[in-house]
Structures are given as structure tokens and as C-alpha cells.
Amino acid sequence: MAKKPTKAQEMHQVELIIGQILRIGVVLSAIVISIGIIMMLIQGNGGYPNGVQPNGFTAIWSGLLQLKPFAVIMLGLFLLILTPTLRVAVSIYAFAVEKDQLYVWITTAVLIILIVASVIGYLGR
């Protein structure tokens, strides 16, 4: 019969997962940004005229399909911004496991603020 993990063991696992998310997110974004920089060095430009850059998801996606270096760099930056937001979302689960309702609500409010600020920033360009 398998022994049920204790609350402390379960929290340790959640903390390891949060650490993994942060590491993977930063490393992945650094790799993507590096690929974009290498592409820029090889092509000699960013793929866009001076003063123009992709500033939306569709523009970034379109630039990625056309292998434009600056679009690849923008994807890396987007992944870097997404990493701590994902960490906050996983923290909600961690606090729920601890049955700490106050921190579940506070962390949920922080996640909502992050999402709203991102949407406002995106729409406000």
C-alpha cells in the first residue's frame, strides 16, 4: 500500500515545480532571444524597416513565419514576461494545497492584476 505524502512533502514538490518553471522559462526565453540575435547578425538586419517592429501577437506570429529576427526576439521577450505570471498561477495551487485561503485570494488578485495590466498594455500600445 502506497503511503500518502505528507503536506510538507507535497509543498516541497510544488516548490520544486515552481523553481523548474522559472528556470525553464528563463532558459527558453534566453535561447529564443539568442537565436533571434544570431539571425539578425547573419541577415544583417531585423527584418523590418527602421522604426517598425511587431507589436502584437499576429504581427509576431507573421514575423516568425517569415523568419524575421526581430519577431524571434520579441517572442523570447514575451516568454520571459510570461514566466513569472505562470509562477503566480502555480502559487495559487500551492496555497490551495496548504489550505491558506487568504493567500489564495491575495495571489489570485495579483494574477488578475497582472493579466489586466498586460491587456491594458497590449491595447494601449
PDB file of C-alpha atoms in Angstrom:
ATOM      1  CA  MET A   1       0.000   0.000   0.000  1.00  0.00           C
ATOM      2  CA  ALA A   2       1.448   3.363  -1.027  1.00  0.00           C
ATOM      3  CA  LYS A   3       1.985   5.870   1.721  1.00  0.00           C
ATOM      4  CA  LYS A   4       0.258   9.218   1.167  1.00  0.00           C
ATOM      5  CA  PRO A   5       2.773  12.084   1.008  1.00  0.00           C
ATOM      6  CA  THR A   6       2.683  14.487   3.913  1.00  0.00           C
ATOM      7  CA  LYS A   7       1.685  18.111   3.462  1.00  0.00           C
ATOM      8  CA  ALA A   8       5.334  19.184   3.822  1.00  0.00           C
ATOM      9  CA  GLN A   9       6.441  16.704   1.148  1.00  0.00           C
ATOM     10  CA  GLU A  10       3.684  17.873  -1.175  1.00  0.00           C
ATOM     11  CA  MET A  11       4.650  21.526  -0.633  1.00  0.00           C
ATOM     12  CA  HIS A  12       8.278  20.681  -1.325  1.00  0.00           C
ATOM     13  CA  GLN A  13       7.188  19.133  -4.626  1.00  0.00           C
ATOM     14  CA  VAL A  14       5.193  22.258  -5.515  1.00  0.00           C
ATOM     15  CA  GLU A  15       8.189  24.456  -4.674  1.00  0.00           C
ATOM     16  CA  LEU A  16      10.372  22.299  -6.935  1.00  0.00           C
ATOM     17  CA  ILE A  17       7.839  22.672  -9.737  1.00  0.00           C
ATOM     18  CA  ILE A  18       7.784  26.459  -9.286  1.00  0.00           C
ATOM     19  CA  GLY A  19      11.583  26.526  -9.417  1.00  0.00           C
ATOM     20  CA  GLN A  20      11.536  24.391 -12.576  1.00  0.00           C
ATOM     21  CA  ILE A  21       9.022  26.748 -14.217  1.00  0.00           C
ATOM     22  CA  LEU A  22      11.233  29.754 -13.501  1.00  0.00           C
ATOM     23  CA  ARG A  23      14.390  28.019 -14.732  1.00  0.00           C
ATOM     24  CA  ILE A  24      12.807  26.608 -17.875  1.00  0.00           C
ATOM     25  CA  GLY A  25      11.111  29.916 -18.691  1.00  0.00           C
ATOM     26  CA  VAL A  26      14.291  31.960 -18.352  1.00  0.00           C
ATOM     27  CA  VAL A  27      16.470  29.455 -20.223  1.00  0.00           C
ATOM     28  CA  LEU A  28      13.920  29.020 -23.011  1.00  0.00           C
ATOM     29  CA  SER A  29      13.485  32.764 -23.462  1.00  0.00           C
ATOM     30  CA  ALA A  30      17.274  33.270 -23.457  1.00  0.00           C
ATOM     31  CA  ILE A  31      17.653  30.590 -26.144  1.00  0.00           C
ATOM     32  CA  VAL A  32      14.913  32.144 -28.301  1.00  0.00           C
ATOM     33  CA  ILE A  33      16.375  35.656 -27.910  1.00  0.00           C
ATOM     34  CA  SER A  34      19.859  34.321 -28.731  1.00  0.00           C
ATOM     35  CA  ILE A  35      18.529  32.645 -31.874  1.00  0.00           C
ATOM     36  CA  GLY A  36      16.950  35.959 -32.897  1.00  0.00           C
ATOM     37  CA  ILE A  37      20.221  37.822 -32.306  1.00  0.00           C
ATOM     38  CA  ILE A  38      22.185  35.237 -34.311  1.00  0.00           C
ATOM     39  CA  MET A  39      19.628  35.506 -37.125  1.00  0.00           C
ATOM     40  CA  MET A  40      19.985  39.297 -37.021  1.00  0.00           C
ATOM     41  CA  LEU A  41      23.767  39.035 -37.258  1.00  0.00           C
ATOM     42  CA  ILE A  42      23.523  36.616 -40.195  1.00  0.00           C
ATOM     43  CA  GLN A  43      20.857  38.580 -42.092  1.00  0.00           C
ATOM     44  CA  GLY A  44      22.352  41.962 -41.274  1.00  0.00           C
ATOM     45  CA  ASN A  45      19.031  43.493 -40.188  1.00  0.00           C
ATOM     46  CA  GLY A  46      15.994  42.826 -38.018  1.00  0.00           C
ATOM     47  CA  GLY A  47      13.685  42.092 -40.919  1.00  0.00           C
ATOM     48  CA  TYR A  48      11.718  45.311 -40.511  1.00  0.00           C
ATOM     49  CA  PRO A  49      12.294  48.889 -41.714  1.00  0.00           C
ATOM     50  CA  ASN A  50      13.792  51.325 -39.191  1.00  0.00           C
ATOM     51  CA  GLY A  51      11.293  52.335 -36.520  1.00  0.00           C
ATOM     52  CA  VAL A  52       8.937  49.421 -37.258  1.00  0.00           C
ATOM     53  CA  GLN A  53       8.611  46.394 -35.008  1.00  0.00           C
ATOM     54  CA  PRO A  54       5.978  43.724 -34.401  1.00  0.00           C
ATOM     55  CA  ASN A  55       3.761  44.923 -31.559  1.00  0.00           C
ATOM     56  CA  GLY A  56       1.003  42.349 -31.436  1.00  0.00           C
ATOM     57  CA  PHE A  57       0.567  38.606 -31.372  1.00  0.00           C
ATOM     58  CA  THR A  58      -0.479  38.412 -35.014  1.00  0.00           C
ATOM     59  CA  ALA A  59       2.455  40.602 -36.115  1.00  0.00           C
ATOM     60  CA  ILE A  60       4.902  38.498 -34.094  1.00  0.00           C
ATOM     61  CA  TRP A  61       3.432  35.255 -35.454  1.00  0.00           C
ATOM     62  CA  SER A  62       3.544  36.587 -39.007  1.00  0.00           C
ATOM     63  CA  GLY A  63       7.160  37.678 -38.500  1.00  0.00           C
ATOM     64  CA  LEU A  64       8.065  34.255 -37.106  1.00  0.00           C
ATOM     65  CA  LEU A  65       6.613  32.549 -40.170  1.00  0.00           C
ATOM     66  CA  GLN A  66       8.725  34.867 -42.341  1.00  0.00           C
ATOM     67  CA  LEU A  67      11.821  34.181 -40.161  1.00  0.00           C
ATOM     68  CA  LYS A  68      12.272  37.839 -39.217  1.00  0.00           C
ATOM     69  CA  PRO A  69      14.901  38.112 -36.462  1.00  0.00           C
ATOM     70  CA  PHE A  70      13.189  40.879 -34.519  1.00  0.00           C
ATOM     71  CA  ALA A  71       9.976  38.803 -34.325  1.00  0.00           C
ATOM     72  CA  VAL A  72      12.000  35.923 -32.842  1.00  0.00           C
ATOM     73  CA  ILE A  73      13.493  38.292 -30.256  1.00  0.00           C
ATOM     74  CA  MET A  74      10.011  39.610 -29.418  1.00  0.00           C
ATOM     75  CA  LEU A  75       8.810  36.014 -28.891  1.00  0.00           C
ATOM     76  CA  GLY A  76      11.693  35.475 -26.455  1.00  0.00           C
ATOM     77  CA  LEU A  77      10.742  38.631 -24.561  1.00  0.00           C
ATOM     78  CA  PHE A  78       7.104  37.503 -24.460  1.00  0.00           C
ATOM     79  CA  LEU A  79       8.194  34.154 -22.987  1.00  0.00           C
ATOM     80  CA  LEU A  80      10.286  35.993 -20.406  1.00  0.00           C
ATOM     81  CA  ILE A  81       7.292  38.128 -19.378  1.00  0.00           C
ATOM     82  CA  LEU A  82       5.039  35.058 -19.263  1.00  0.00           C
ATOM     83  CA  THR A  83       7.349  33.144 -16.889  1.00  0.00           C
ATOM     84  CA  PRO A  84       6.611  34.996 -13.609  1.00  0.00           C
ATOM     85  CA  THR A  85       2.913  35.147 -14.485  1.00  0.00           C
ATOM     86  CA  LEU A  86       2.890  31.360 -14.766  1.00  0.00           C
ATOM     87  CA  ARG A  87       4.722  31.186 -11.444  1.00  0.00           C
ATOM     88  CA  VAL A  88       1.973  33.239  -9.781  1.00  0.00           C
ATOM     89  CA  ALA A  89      -0.651  30.876 -11.235  1.00  0.00           C
ATOM     90  CA  VAL A  90       1.167  27.824  -9.819  1.00  0.00           C
ATOM     91  CA  SER A  91       1.487  29.599  -6.463  1.00  0.00           C
ATOM     92  CA  ILE A  92      -2.312  29.750  -6.258  1.00  0.00           C
ATOM     93  CA  TYR A  93      -2.327  25.956  -6.406  1.00  0.00           C
ATOM     94  CA  ALA A  94       0.430  25.770  -3.764  1.00  0.00           C
ATOM     95  CA  PHE A  95      -1.535  27.954  -1.351  1.00  0.00           C
ATOM     96  CA  ALA A  96      -4.701  25.948  -2.048  1.00  0.00           C
ATOM     97  CA  VAL A  97      -2.846  22.743  -1.122  1.00  0.00           C
ATOM     98  CA  GLU A  98      -1.775  24.415   2.129  1.00  0.00           C
ATOM     99  CA  LYS A  99      -5.433  25.412   2.626  1.00  0.00           C
ATOM    100  CA  ASP A 100      -4.285  29.008   3.132  1.00  0.00           C
ATOM    101  CA  GLN A 101      -7.349  30.779   1.759  1.00  0.00           C
ATOM    102  CA  LEU A 102      -6.077  34.278   2.490  1.00  0.00           C
ATOM    103  CA  TYR A 103      -3.019  33.771   0.283  1.00  0.00           C
ATOM    104  CA  VAL A 104      -5.096  32.020  -2.380  1.00  0.00           C
ATOM    105  CA  TRP A 105      -7.227  35.154  -2.640  1.00  0.00           C
ATOM    106  CA  ILE A 106      -4.271  37.537  -2.492  1.00  0.00           C
ATOM    107  CA  THR A 107      -2.352  35.586  -5.149  1.00  0.00           C
ATOM    108  CA  THR A 108      -5.463  35.358  -7.321  1.00  0.00           C
ATOM    109  CA  ALA A 109      -5.830  39.140  -7.054  1.00  0.00           C
ATOM    110  CA  VAL A 110      -2.164  39.532  -8.078  1.00  0.00           C
ATOM    111  CA  LEU A 111      -2.723  37.244 -11.076  1.00  0.00           C
ATOM    112  CA  ILE A 112      -5.798  39.223 -12.120  1.00  0.00           C
ATOM    113  CA  ILE A 113      -3.828  42.481 -11.797  1.00  0.00           C
ATOM    114  CA  LEU A 114      -1.008  41.027 -13.924  1.00  0.00           C
ATOM    115  CA  ILE A 115      -3.448  39.895 -16.609  1.00  0.00           C
ATOM    116  CA  VAL A 116      -5.385  43.175 -16.633  1.00  0.00           C
ATOM    117  CA  ALA A 117      -2.141  45.196 -16.779  1.00  0.00           C
ATOM    118  CA  SER A 118      -0.911  43.046 -19.665  1.00  0.00           C
ATOM    119  CA  VAL A 119      -4.171  43.511 -21.574  1.00  0.00           C
ATOM    120  CA  ILE A 120      -4.164  47.266 -20.937  1.00  0.00           C
ATOM    121  CA  GLY A 121      -0.529  47.457 -22.031  1.00  0.00           C
ATOM    122  CA  TYR A 122      -1.300  45.451 -25.162  1.00  0.00           C
ATOM    123  CA  LEU A 123      -4.353  47.522 -26.074  1.00  0.00           C
ATOM    124  CA  GLY A 124      -2.649  50.815 -25.210  1.00  0.00           C
ATOM    125  CA  ARG A 125       0.406  50.168 -27.408  1.00  0.00           C
TER     126      ARG A 125
END
